[in-house]
């Protein structure tokens, strides 16, 4: 009989353990009530606006590795401390330092005109005086890919694809390839340079910069974007049937390596300080504007959300960590450094979300979590519903936390309304006046609500090394 009893107990223990592992994650009513108060308080809180106004005004453009890189990090670290964060640290991030000095583009013939132009980030410069050649135009990147050396040898390639606006930003994905890989495609046919229509949904005479990448096996040619208005002008001139000769002069290039840093602030958890909810944005920006919407807003939203949680009478059970990422713009260097530094802590990263799509209202929540955590997501959704947030899908990308997601961290994407975002993105128009304080506060309310509820959740969201692998395959 003792043997039978032992077997019975053993099977009871095993089934209890199995239950513990698959028990649905949920949030206690008392924590839901606190989240509702946080939400309502955040809707009337000006902390995020003050942060992004301060960052835009006191620092301004934050080109990675540029003169403001260290100043911006010092500024954010000081702000974390002033806002009562328990711990402020930084983690080094190395990357090539790209420098922009000047750029100039003009049509030389048949009708001379100056064009508003910006070098693309990462581009090599031209020889002094620039390169001058006839323009060969393509409507799309695919059309350029189908070109020939006979067409492009010693010419300047031009891609004229005009991206449309969209609420979820999917049209950016359709357009951005021309900027990222266009130079190497054109160079493979012997082109001397590439000029593209700006990747933007506006019709302003302000060019949009942004990163480009060279294929290491192909010669590096200068790459620049002209404003949408100038693209219209150039295209109209091309319809007149005479060769259009362009001069492009770029003084820019990569100068050695720079060591920046991710700046991290924490509201330390009271029960499980080693378990973290990670939120954040990227601190670097392109240089023509003041980096208010890309991504001062994301840094401000997440700092303000964590600050509000830190103002509660009691610390949350788990730690709320805010990461102000280094150099996202040139290729997610900060994100990759973070994922490398924390690769052995995937399971301790309960869930993560980055804000990097401007300052428009959040309208959709997509959750990449284990099935047993979907009930907790429903609870979060119930608190967010009055803020007009809808439930999106079960796959999430995570932005700068995507590299952690690829290692198995659960992710929540809080999709913002980006209908206007690409009118200003990466231009001199990325400035404070584009931010609606009420929409910004709604973002803070969503982040504060969600981060608090996740920090208090009974159970986890499925983060563990290798989790969500099938989701990656579907992307
Ligand atoms: Zn960004």
Tab-separated table of N, CA and C in Angstrom, residues 59-186:
chain	number	residue	atom	x	y	z
A	59	UNK	N	18.501	69.914	-26.256
A	59	UNK	CA	19.477	69.107	-27.003
A	59	UNK	C	19.212	69.222	-28.510
A	60	UNK	N	18.000	68.917	-28.958
A	60	UNK	CA	17.692	69.003	-30.389
A	60	UNK	C	18.196	67.792	-31.144
A	61	UNK	N	18.728	67.998	-32.368
A	61	UNK	CA	19.109	66.858	-33.216
A	61	UNK	C	20.122	65.955	-32.515
A	62	UNK	N	19.944	64.651	-32.662
A	62	UNK	CA	20.800	63.703	-31.932
A	62	UNK	C	21.335	62.636	-32.877
A	63	UNK	N	22.086	63.100	-33.877
A	63	UNK	CA	22.708	62.157	-34.809
A	63	UNK	C	23.664	61.266	-34.022
A	64	UNK	N	23.504	59.940	-34.190
A	64	UNK	CA	24.326	58.991	-33.427
A	64	UNK	C	25.802	59.254	-33.668
A	65	UNK	N	26.555	59.395	-32.594
A	65	UNK	CA	27.983	59.641	-32.706
A	65	UNK	C	28.336	61.099	-32.940
A	66	UNK	N	27.308	61.948	-33.061
A	66	UNK	CA	27.542	63.369	-33.305
A	66	UNK	C	27.759	64.135	-32.009
A	67	UNK	N	27.835	65.459	-32.146
A	67	UNK	CA	28.174	66.297	-30.989
A	67	UNK	C	27.132	66.173	-29.865
A	68	UNK	N	25.886	65.867	-30.212
A	68	UNK	CA	24.849	65.805	-29.180
A	68	UNK	C	24.635	64.416	-28.592
A	69	UNK	N	25.377	63.431	-29.041
A	69	UNK	CA	25.147	62.061	-28.558
A	69	UNK	C	25.357	61.985	-27.039
A	70	UNK	N	26.531	62.387	-26.601
A	70	UNK	CA	26.832	62.343	-25.154
A	70	UNK	C	25.936	63.310	-24.378
A	71	UNK	N	25.704	64.496	-24.928
A	71	UNK	CA	24.856	65.494	-24.245
A	71	UNK	C	23.462	64.937	-24.007
A	72	UNK	N	22.922	64.238	-25.013
A	72	UNK	CA	21.570	63.676	-24.884
A	72	UNK	C	21.543	62.580	-23.824
A	73	UNK	N	22.591	61.771	-23.778
A	73	UNK	CA	22.634	60.695	-22.771
A	73	UNK	C	22.709	61.282	-21.365
A	74	UNK	N	23.534	62.318	-21.212
A	74	UNK	CA	23.632	62.967	-19.898
A	74	UNK	C	22.286	63.575	-19.499
A	75	UNK	N	21.624	64.151	-20.487
A	75	UNK	CA	20.331	64.803	-20.235
A	75	UNK	C	19.300	63.781	-19.762
A	76	UNK	N	19.230	62.654	-20.461
A	76	UNK	CA	18.247	61.630	-20.105
A	76	UNK	C	18.565	61.007	-18.747
A	77	UNK	N	19.848	60.756	-18.487
A	77	UNK	CA	20.227	60.175	-17.194
A	77	UNK	C	19.826	61.119	-16.058
A	78	UNK	N	20.068	62.420	-16.255
A	78	UNK	CA	19.703	63.411	-15.225
A	78	UNK	C	18.179	63.447	-15.045
A	79	UNK	N	17.452	63.307	-16.174
A	79	UNK	CA	15.987	63.358	-16.086
A	79	UNK	C	15.438	62.130	-15.356
A	80	UNK	N	16.018	60.960	-15.655
A	80	UNK	CA	15.614	59.741	-14.925
A	80	UNK	C	15.738	59.993	-13.416
A	81	UNK	N	16.879	60.550	-13.022
A	81	UNK	CA	17.130	60.771	-11.583
A	81	UNK	C	16.132	61.780	-11.025
A	82	UNK	N	15.916	62.851	-11.779
A	82	UNK	CA	14.983	63.890	-11.306
A	82	UNK	C	13.563	63.337	-11.171
A	83	UNK	N	13.231	62.348	-11.988
A	83	UNK	CA	11.880	61.766	-11.946
A	83	UNK	C	11.765	60.643	-10.909
A	84	UNK	N	12.809	60.426	-10.142
A	84	UNK	CA	12.708	59.487	-9.026
A	84	UNK	C	12.932	58.029	-9.382
A	85	UNK	N	13.564	57.764	-10.543
A	85	UNK	CA	13.888	56.369	-10.865
A	85	UNK	C	14.891	55.851	-9.835
A	86	UNK	N	14.778	54.554	-9.496
A	86	UNK	CA	15.614	53.983	-8.440
A	86	UNK	C	17.041	53.724	-8.896
A	87	UNK	N	17.192	53.434	-10.187
A	87	UNK	CA	18.500	53.016	-10.674
A	87	UNK	C	18.674	53.569	-12.089
A	88	UNK	N	19.810	54.194	-12.359
A	88	UNK	CA	20.092	54.728	-13.694
A	88	UNK	C	21.463	54.222	-14.116
A	89	UNK	N	21.500	53.512	-15.232
A	89	UNK	CA	22.761	52.932	-15.693
A	89	UNK	C	22.909	53.188	-17.198
A	90	UNK	N	24.082	52.839	-17.724
A	90	UNK	CA	24.208	52.854	-19.182
A	90	UNK	C	25.071	51.677	-19.615
A	91	UNK	N	24.814	51.216	-20.820
A	91	UNK	CA	25.529	50.057	-21.367
A	91	UNK	C	26.117	50.448	-22.717
A	92	UNK	N	27.422	50.207	-22.926
A	92	UNK	CA	28.085	50.705	-24.131
A	92	UNK	C	27.564	50.097	-25.437
A	93	UNK	N	27.572	50.918	-26.465
A	93	UNK	CA	27.135	50.504	-27.810
A	93	UNK	C	28.137	51.068	-28.814
A	94	UNK	N	28.759	50.188	-29.584
A	94	UNK	CA	29.767	50.629	-30.572
A	94	UNK	C	29.148	50.641	-31.971
A	95	UNK	N	29.544	51.636	-32.758
A	95	UNK	CA	29.058	51.689	-34.146
A	95	UNK	C	29.960	52.605	-34.978
A	96	UNK	N	29.913	52.454	-36.308
A	96	UNK	CA	30.680	53.364	-37.163
A	96	UNK	C	30.074	54.771	-37.074
A	97	UNK	N	30.929	55.769	-37.072
A	97	UNK	CA	30.451	57.151	-36.927
A	97	UNK	C	30.300	57.794	-38.297
A	98	UNK	N	29.056	58.106	-38.630
A	98	UNK	CA	28.787	58.745	-39.927
A	98	UNK	C	28.599	60.239	-39.720
A	99	UNK	N	29.216	61.017	-40.601
A	99	UNK	CA	29.227	62.479	-40.450
A	99	UNK	C	28.653	63.137	-41.702
A	100	UNK	N	27.754	64.102	-41.480
A	100	UNK	CA	27.203	64.883	-42.590
A	100	UNK	C	27.759	66.305	-42.493
A	101	UNK	N	28.415	66.775	-43.564
A	101	UNK	CA	28.874	68.161	-43.543
A	101	UNK	C	28.041	69.056	-44.450
A	102	UNK	N	27.838	68.632	-45.706
A	102	UNK	CA	27.019	69.474	-46.586
A	102	UNK	C	26.534	68.646	-47.770
A	103	UNK	N	25.531	69.152	-48.449
A	103	UNK	CA	25.041	68.492	-49.648
A	103	UNK	C	24.461	69.546	-50.588
A	104	UNK	N	24.506	69.219	-51.858
A	104	UNK	CA	24.065	70.185	-52.867
A	104	UNK	C	23.634	69.381	-54.095
A	105	UNK	N	22.485	69.742	-54.664
A	105	UNK	CA	22.068	69.103	-55.920
A	105	UNK	C	21.442	70.162	-56.812
A	106	UNK	N	21.796	70.111	-58.080
A	106	UNK	CA	21.137	71.017	-59.016
A	106	UNK	C	21.052	70.400	-60.401
A	107	UNK	N	19.986	70.773	-61.073
A	107	UNK	CA	19.840	70.388	-62.482
A	107	UNK	C	20.667	71.390	-63.286
A	108	UNK	N	21.562	70.851	-64.124
A	108	UNK	CA	22.439	71.724	-64.922
A	108	UNK	C	21.821	72.036	-66.275
A	109	UNK	N	21.074	71.041	-66.801
A	109	UNK	CA	20.489	71.218	-68.136
A	109	UNK	C	19.301	70.264	-68.265
A	110	UNK	N	18.290	70.527	-69.042
A	110	UNK	CA	18.194	71.672	-69.955
A	110	UNK	C	17.750	72.975	-69.276
A	111	UNK	N	17.192	72.897	-68.069
A	111	UNK	CA	16.709	74.108	-67.393
A	111	UNK	C	17.277	74.129	-65.983
A	112	UNK	N	18.327	74.880	-65.755
A	112	UNK	CA	19.002	74.865	-64.457
A	112	UNK	C	18.063	75.199	-63.294
A	113	UNK	N	18.131	74.361	-62.253
A	113	UNK	CA	17.317	74.568	-61.051
A	113	UNK	C	18.052	73.932	-59.876
A	114	UNK	N	17.991	74.590	-58.735
A	114	UNK	CA	18.546	73.980	-57.519
A	114	UNK	C	17.497	73.084	-56.872
A	115	UNK	N	17.951	72.010	-56.251
A	115	UNK	CA	17.042	71.042	-55.636
A	115	UNK	C	17.307	70.932	-54.140
A	116	UNK	N	16.247	70.742	-53.380
A	116	UNK	CA	16.391	70.513	-51.938
A	116	UNK	C	16.772	69.044	-51.734
A	117	UNK	N	17.921	68.801	-51.140
A	117	UNK	CA	18.497	67.450	-51.092
A	117	UNK	C	19.123	67.164	-49.729
A	118	UNK	N	19.115	65.891	-49.350
A	118	UNK	CA	19.866	65.430	-48.177
A	118	UNK	C	20.595	64.147	-48.547
A	119	UNK	N	21.833	64.029	-48.075
A	119	UNK	CA	22.542	62.758	-48.224
A	119	UNK	C	21.806	61.706	-47.405
A	120	UNK	N	21.814	60.473	-47.870
A	120	UNK	CA	21.255	59.383	-47.070
A	120	UNK	C	22.289	58.946	-46.035
A	121	UNK	N	21.798	58.566	-44.888
A	121	UNK	CA	22.694	58.173	-43.797
A	121	UNK	C	23.526	56.957	-44.167
A	122	UNK	N	24.840	57.084	-44.041
A	122	UNK	CA	25.741	55.994	-44.402
A	122	UNK	C	26.389	56.192	-45.751
A	123	UNK	N	25.888	57.178	-46.511
A	123	UNK	CA	26.425	57.390	-47.857
A	123	UNK	C	27.873	57.854	-47.825
A	124	UNK	N	28.611	57.456	-48.835
A	124	UNK	CA	29.933	58.037	-49.081
A	124	UNK	C	29.719	59.422	-49.691
A	125	UNK	N	30.730	60.258	-49.613
A	125	UNK	CA	30.662	61.565	-50.254
A	125	UNK	C	31.026	61.476	-51.725
A	126	UNK	N	30.898	62.606	-52.397
A	126	UNK	CA	31.339	62.689	-53.797
A	126	UNK	C	32.723	63.333	-53.804
A	127	UNK	N	33.428	63.267	-54.930
A	127	UNK	CA	34.638	64.083	-55.050
A	127	UNK	C	34.245	65.569	-54.933
A	128	UNK	N	35.188	66.416	-54.579
A	128	UNK	CA	34.905	67.870	-54.505
A	128	UNK	C	34.311	68.343	-55.829
A	129	UNK	N	33.298	69.178	-55.748
A	129	UNK	CA	32.636	69.624	-56.976
A	129	UNK	C	31.522	68.692	-57.397
A	130	UNK	N	31.489	67.509	-56.811
A	130	UNK	CA	30.378	66.591	-57.045
A	130	UNK	C	30.517	65.767	-58.299
A	131	UNK	N	29.495	64.981	-58.575
A	131	UNK	CA	29.440	64.216	-59.817
A	131	UNK	C	28.341	64.827	-60.682
A	132	UNK	N	28.624	64.907	-61.976
A	132	UNK	CA	27.641	65.437	-62.917
A	132	UNK	C	27.394	64.401	-63.992
A	133	UNK	N	26.119	64.110	-64.247
A	133	UNK	CA	25.787	63.096	-65.253
A	133	UNK	C	24.320	63.225	-65.613
A	134	UNK	N	23.937	62.571	-66.698
A	134	UNK	CA	22.529	62.527	-67.077
A	134	UNK	C	21.779	61.591	-66.135
A	135	UNK	N	20.515	61.932	-65.937
A	135	UNK	CA	19.658	61.152	-65.043
A	135	UNK	C	18.932	60.074	-65.838
A	136	UNK	N	18.916	58.856	-65.281
A	136	UNK	CA	18.086	57.790	-65.836
A	136	UNK	C	17.048	57.435	-64.771
A	137	UNK	N	15.786	57.625	-65.113
A	137	UNK	CA	14.722	57.520	-64.109
A	137	UNK	C	14.030	56.167	-64.117
A	138	UNK	N	13.666	55.727	-62.938
A	138	UNK	CA	12.888	54.492	-62.744
A	138	UNK	C	11.741	54.799	-61.798
A	139	UNK	N	10.621	54.122	-62.035
A	139	UNK	CA	9.457	54.372	-61.179
A	139	UNK	C	9.597	53.680	-59.832
A	140	UNK	N	10.233	52.515	-59.854
A	140	UNK	CA	10.321	51.717	-58.628
A	140	UNK	C	11.695	51.064	-58.522
A	141	UNK	N	11.977	50.545	-57.340
A	141	UNK	CA	13.216	49.779	-57.131
A	141	UNK	C	13.230	48.551	-58.041
A	142	UNK	N	12.092	47.892	-58.180
A	142	UNK	CA	12.039	46.703	-59.045
A	142	UNK	C	12.394	47.054	-60.486
A	143	UNK	N	11.945	48.212	-60.926
A	143	UNK	CA	12.274	48.640	-62.290
A	143	UNK	C	13.790	48.873	-62.417
A	144	UNK	N	14.381	49.461	-61.370
A	144	UNK	CA	15.844	49.655	-61.371
A	144	UNK	C	16.561	48.305	-61.406
A	145	UNK	N	16.038	47.352	-60.660
A	145	UNK	CA	16.671	46.033	-60.627
A	145	UNK	C	16.674	45.374	-62.000
A	146	UNK	N	15.687	45.726	-62.818
A	146	UNK	CA	15.579	45.131	-64.159
A	146	UNK	C	16.338	45.931	-65.210
A	147	UNK	N	17.114	46.938	-64.771
A	147	UNK	CA	17.844	47.792	-65.725
A	147	UNK	C	19.076	47.073	-66.263
A	148	UNK	N	19.887	47.792	-67.052
A	148	UNK	CA	21.100	47.192	-67.624
A	148	UNK	C	22.251	48.187	-67.554
A	149	UNK	N	23.462	47.658	-67.698
A	149	UNK	CA	24.645	48.510	-67.697
A	149	UNK	C	24.609	49.468	-68.886
A	150	UNK	N	24.018	49.031	-69.993
A	150	UNK	CA	23.928	49.900	-71.174
A	150	UNK	C	23.149	51.173	-70.839
A	151	UNK	N	22.130	51.038	-69.993
A	151	UNK	CA	21.335	52.204	-69.608
A	151	UNK	C	22.042	53.087	-68.583
A	152	UNK	N	22.764	52.452	-67.652
A	152	UNK	CA	23.166	53.181	-66.443
A	152	UNK	C	24.644	53.520	-66.314
A	153	UNK	N	25.495	52.964	-67.166
A	153	UNK	CA	26.939	53.201	-67.036
A	153	UNK	C	27.243	54.703	-67.021
A	154	UNK	N	27.894	55.165	-65.937
A	154	UNK	CA	28.291	56.563	-65.754
A	154	UNK	C	27.129	57.557	-65.658
A	155	UNK	N	25.936	57.047	-65.396
A	155	UNK	CA	24.771	57.928	-65.252
A	155	UNK	C	24.420	58.085	-63.764
A	156	UNK	N	23.475	58.970	-63.484
A	156	UNK	CA	22.909	59.069	-62.140
A	156	UNK	C	21.535	58.390	-62.174
A	157	UNK	N	21.364	57.345	-61.380
A	157	UNK	CA	20.068	56.646	-61.311
A	157	UNK	C	19.112	57.455	-60.439
A	158	UNK	N	17.836	57.377	-60.773
A	158	UNK	CA	16.806	58.067	-59.981
A	158	UNK	C	15.615	57.135	-59.818
A	159	UNK	N	15.110	57.015	-58.579
A	159	UNK	CA	13.886	56.240	-58.341
A	159	UNK	C	12.816	57.212	-57.845
A	160	UNK	N	11.655	57.177	-58.491
A	160	UNK	CA	10.615	58.174	-58.216
A	160	UNK	C	9.397	57.670	-57.459
A	161	UNK	N	9.513	56.541	-56.755
A	161	UNK	CA	8.334	55.989	-56.062
A	161	UNK	C	7.873	56.929	-54.942
A	162	UNK	N	6.601	57.294	-54.962
A	162	UNK	CA	6.052	58.216	-53.949
A	162	UNK	C	5.205	57.424	-52.969
A	163	UNK	N	5.663	57.314	-51.741
A	163	UNK	CA	4.912	56.511	-50.772
A	163	UNK	C	3.612	57.215	-50.388
A	164	UNK	N	2.587	56.402	-50.126
A	164	UNK	CA	1.298	56.919	-49.670
A	164	UNK	C	1.267	56.916	-48.145
A	165	UNK	N	0.384	57.731	-47.590
A	165	UNK	CA	0.186	57.720	-46.137
A	165	UNK	C	-0.612	56.480	-45.755
A	166	UNK	N	-0.427	55.992	-44.526
A	166	UNK	CA	-1.249	54.890	-44.019
A	166	UNK	C	-1.242	54.935	-42.501
A	167	UNK	N	-2.359	54.512	-41.922
A	167	UNK	CA	-2.481	54.578	-40.468
A	167	UNK	C	-1.461	53.669	-39.775
A	168	UNK	N	-1.260	52.470	-40.338
A	168	UNK	CA	-0.366	51.510	-39.672
A	168	UNK	C	1.059	51.532	-40.237
A	169	UNK	N	1.321	52.399	-41.209
A	169	UNK	CA	2.680	52.549	-41.721
A	169	UNK	C	3.124	51.474	-42.700
A	170	UNK	N	2.207	50.624	-43.166
A	170	UNK	CA	2.649	49.537	-44.060
A	170	UNK	C	3.196	50.075	-45.384
A	171	UNK	N	2.767	51.279	-45.771
A	171	UNK	CA	3.228	51.847	-47.047
A	171	UNK	C	4.719	52.224	-46.986
A	172	UNK	N	5.224	52.438	-45.780
A	172	UNK	CA	6.660	52.713	-45.619
A	172	UNK	C	7.460	51.481	-46.052
A	173	UNK	N	6.981	50.333	-45.658
A	173	UNK	CA	7.638	49.079	-46.032
A	173	UNK	C	7.704	48.891	-47.540
A	174	UNK	N	6.666	49.367	-48.224
A	174	UNK	CA	6.654	49.237	-49.683
A	174	UNK	C	7.680	50.161	-50.343
A	175	UNK	N	7.966	51.283	-49.674
A	175	UNK	CA	8.764	52.341	-50.305
A	175	UNK	C	10.242	52.334	-49.926
A	176	UNK	N	10.541	51.860	-48.717
A	176	UNK	CA	11.853	52.150	-48.131
A	176	UNK	C	13.015	51.388	-48.779
A	177	UNK	N	12.705	50.309	-49.481
A	177	UNK	CA	13.752	49.533	-50.147
A	177	UNK	C	14.569	50.369	-51.125
A	178	UNK	N	13.912	51.314	-51.798
A	178	UNK	CA	14.611	52.183	-52.758
A	178	UNK	C	15.734	52.933	-52.054
A	179	UNK	N	15.469	53.367	-50.827
A	179	UNK	CA	16.471	54.107	-50.065
A	179	UNK	C	17.563	53.175	-49.548
A	180	UNK	N	17.156	52.015	-49.046
A	180	UNK	CA	18.123	51.152	-48.348
A	180	UNK	C	19.082	50.473	-49.335
A	181	UNK	N	18.564	49.896	-50.394
A	181	UNK	CA	19.443	49.107	-51.280
A	181	UNK	C	19.636	49.706	-52.671
A	182	UNK	N	18.929	50.815	-52.967
A	182	UNK	CA	18.992	51.402	-54.314
A	182	UNK	C	20.403	51.682	-54.798
A	183	UNK	N	21.257	52.193	-53.914
A	183	UNK	CA	22.622	52.576	-54.330
A	183	UNK	C	23.395	51.389	-54.882
A	184	UNK	N	23.356	50.269	-54.163
A	184	UNK	CA	24.137	49.120	-54.634
A	184	UNK	C	23.552	48.520	-55.906
A	185	UNK	N	22.220	48.557	-56.041
A	185	UNK	CA	21.605	48.060	-57.282
A	185	UNK	C	22.062	48.933	-58.450
A	186	UNK	N	22.002	50.256	-58.262
A	186	UNK	CA	22.424	51.175	-59.336
A	186	UNK	C	23.912	51.002	-59.645
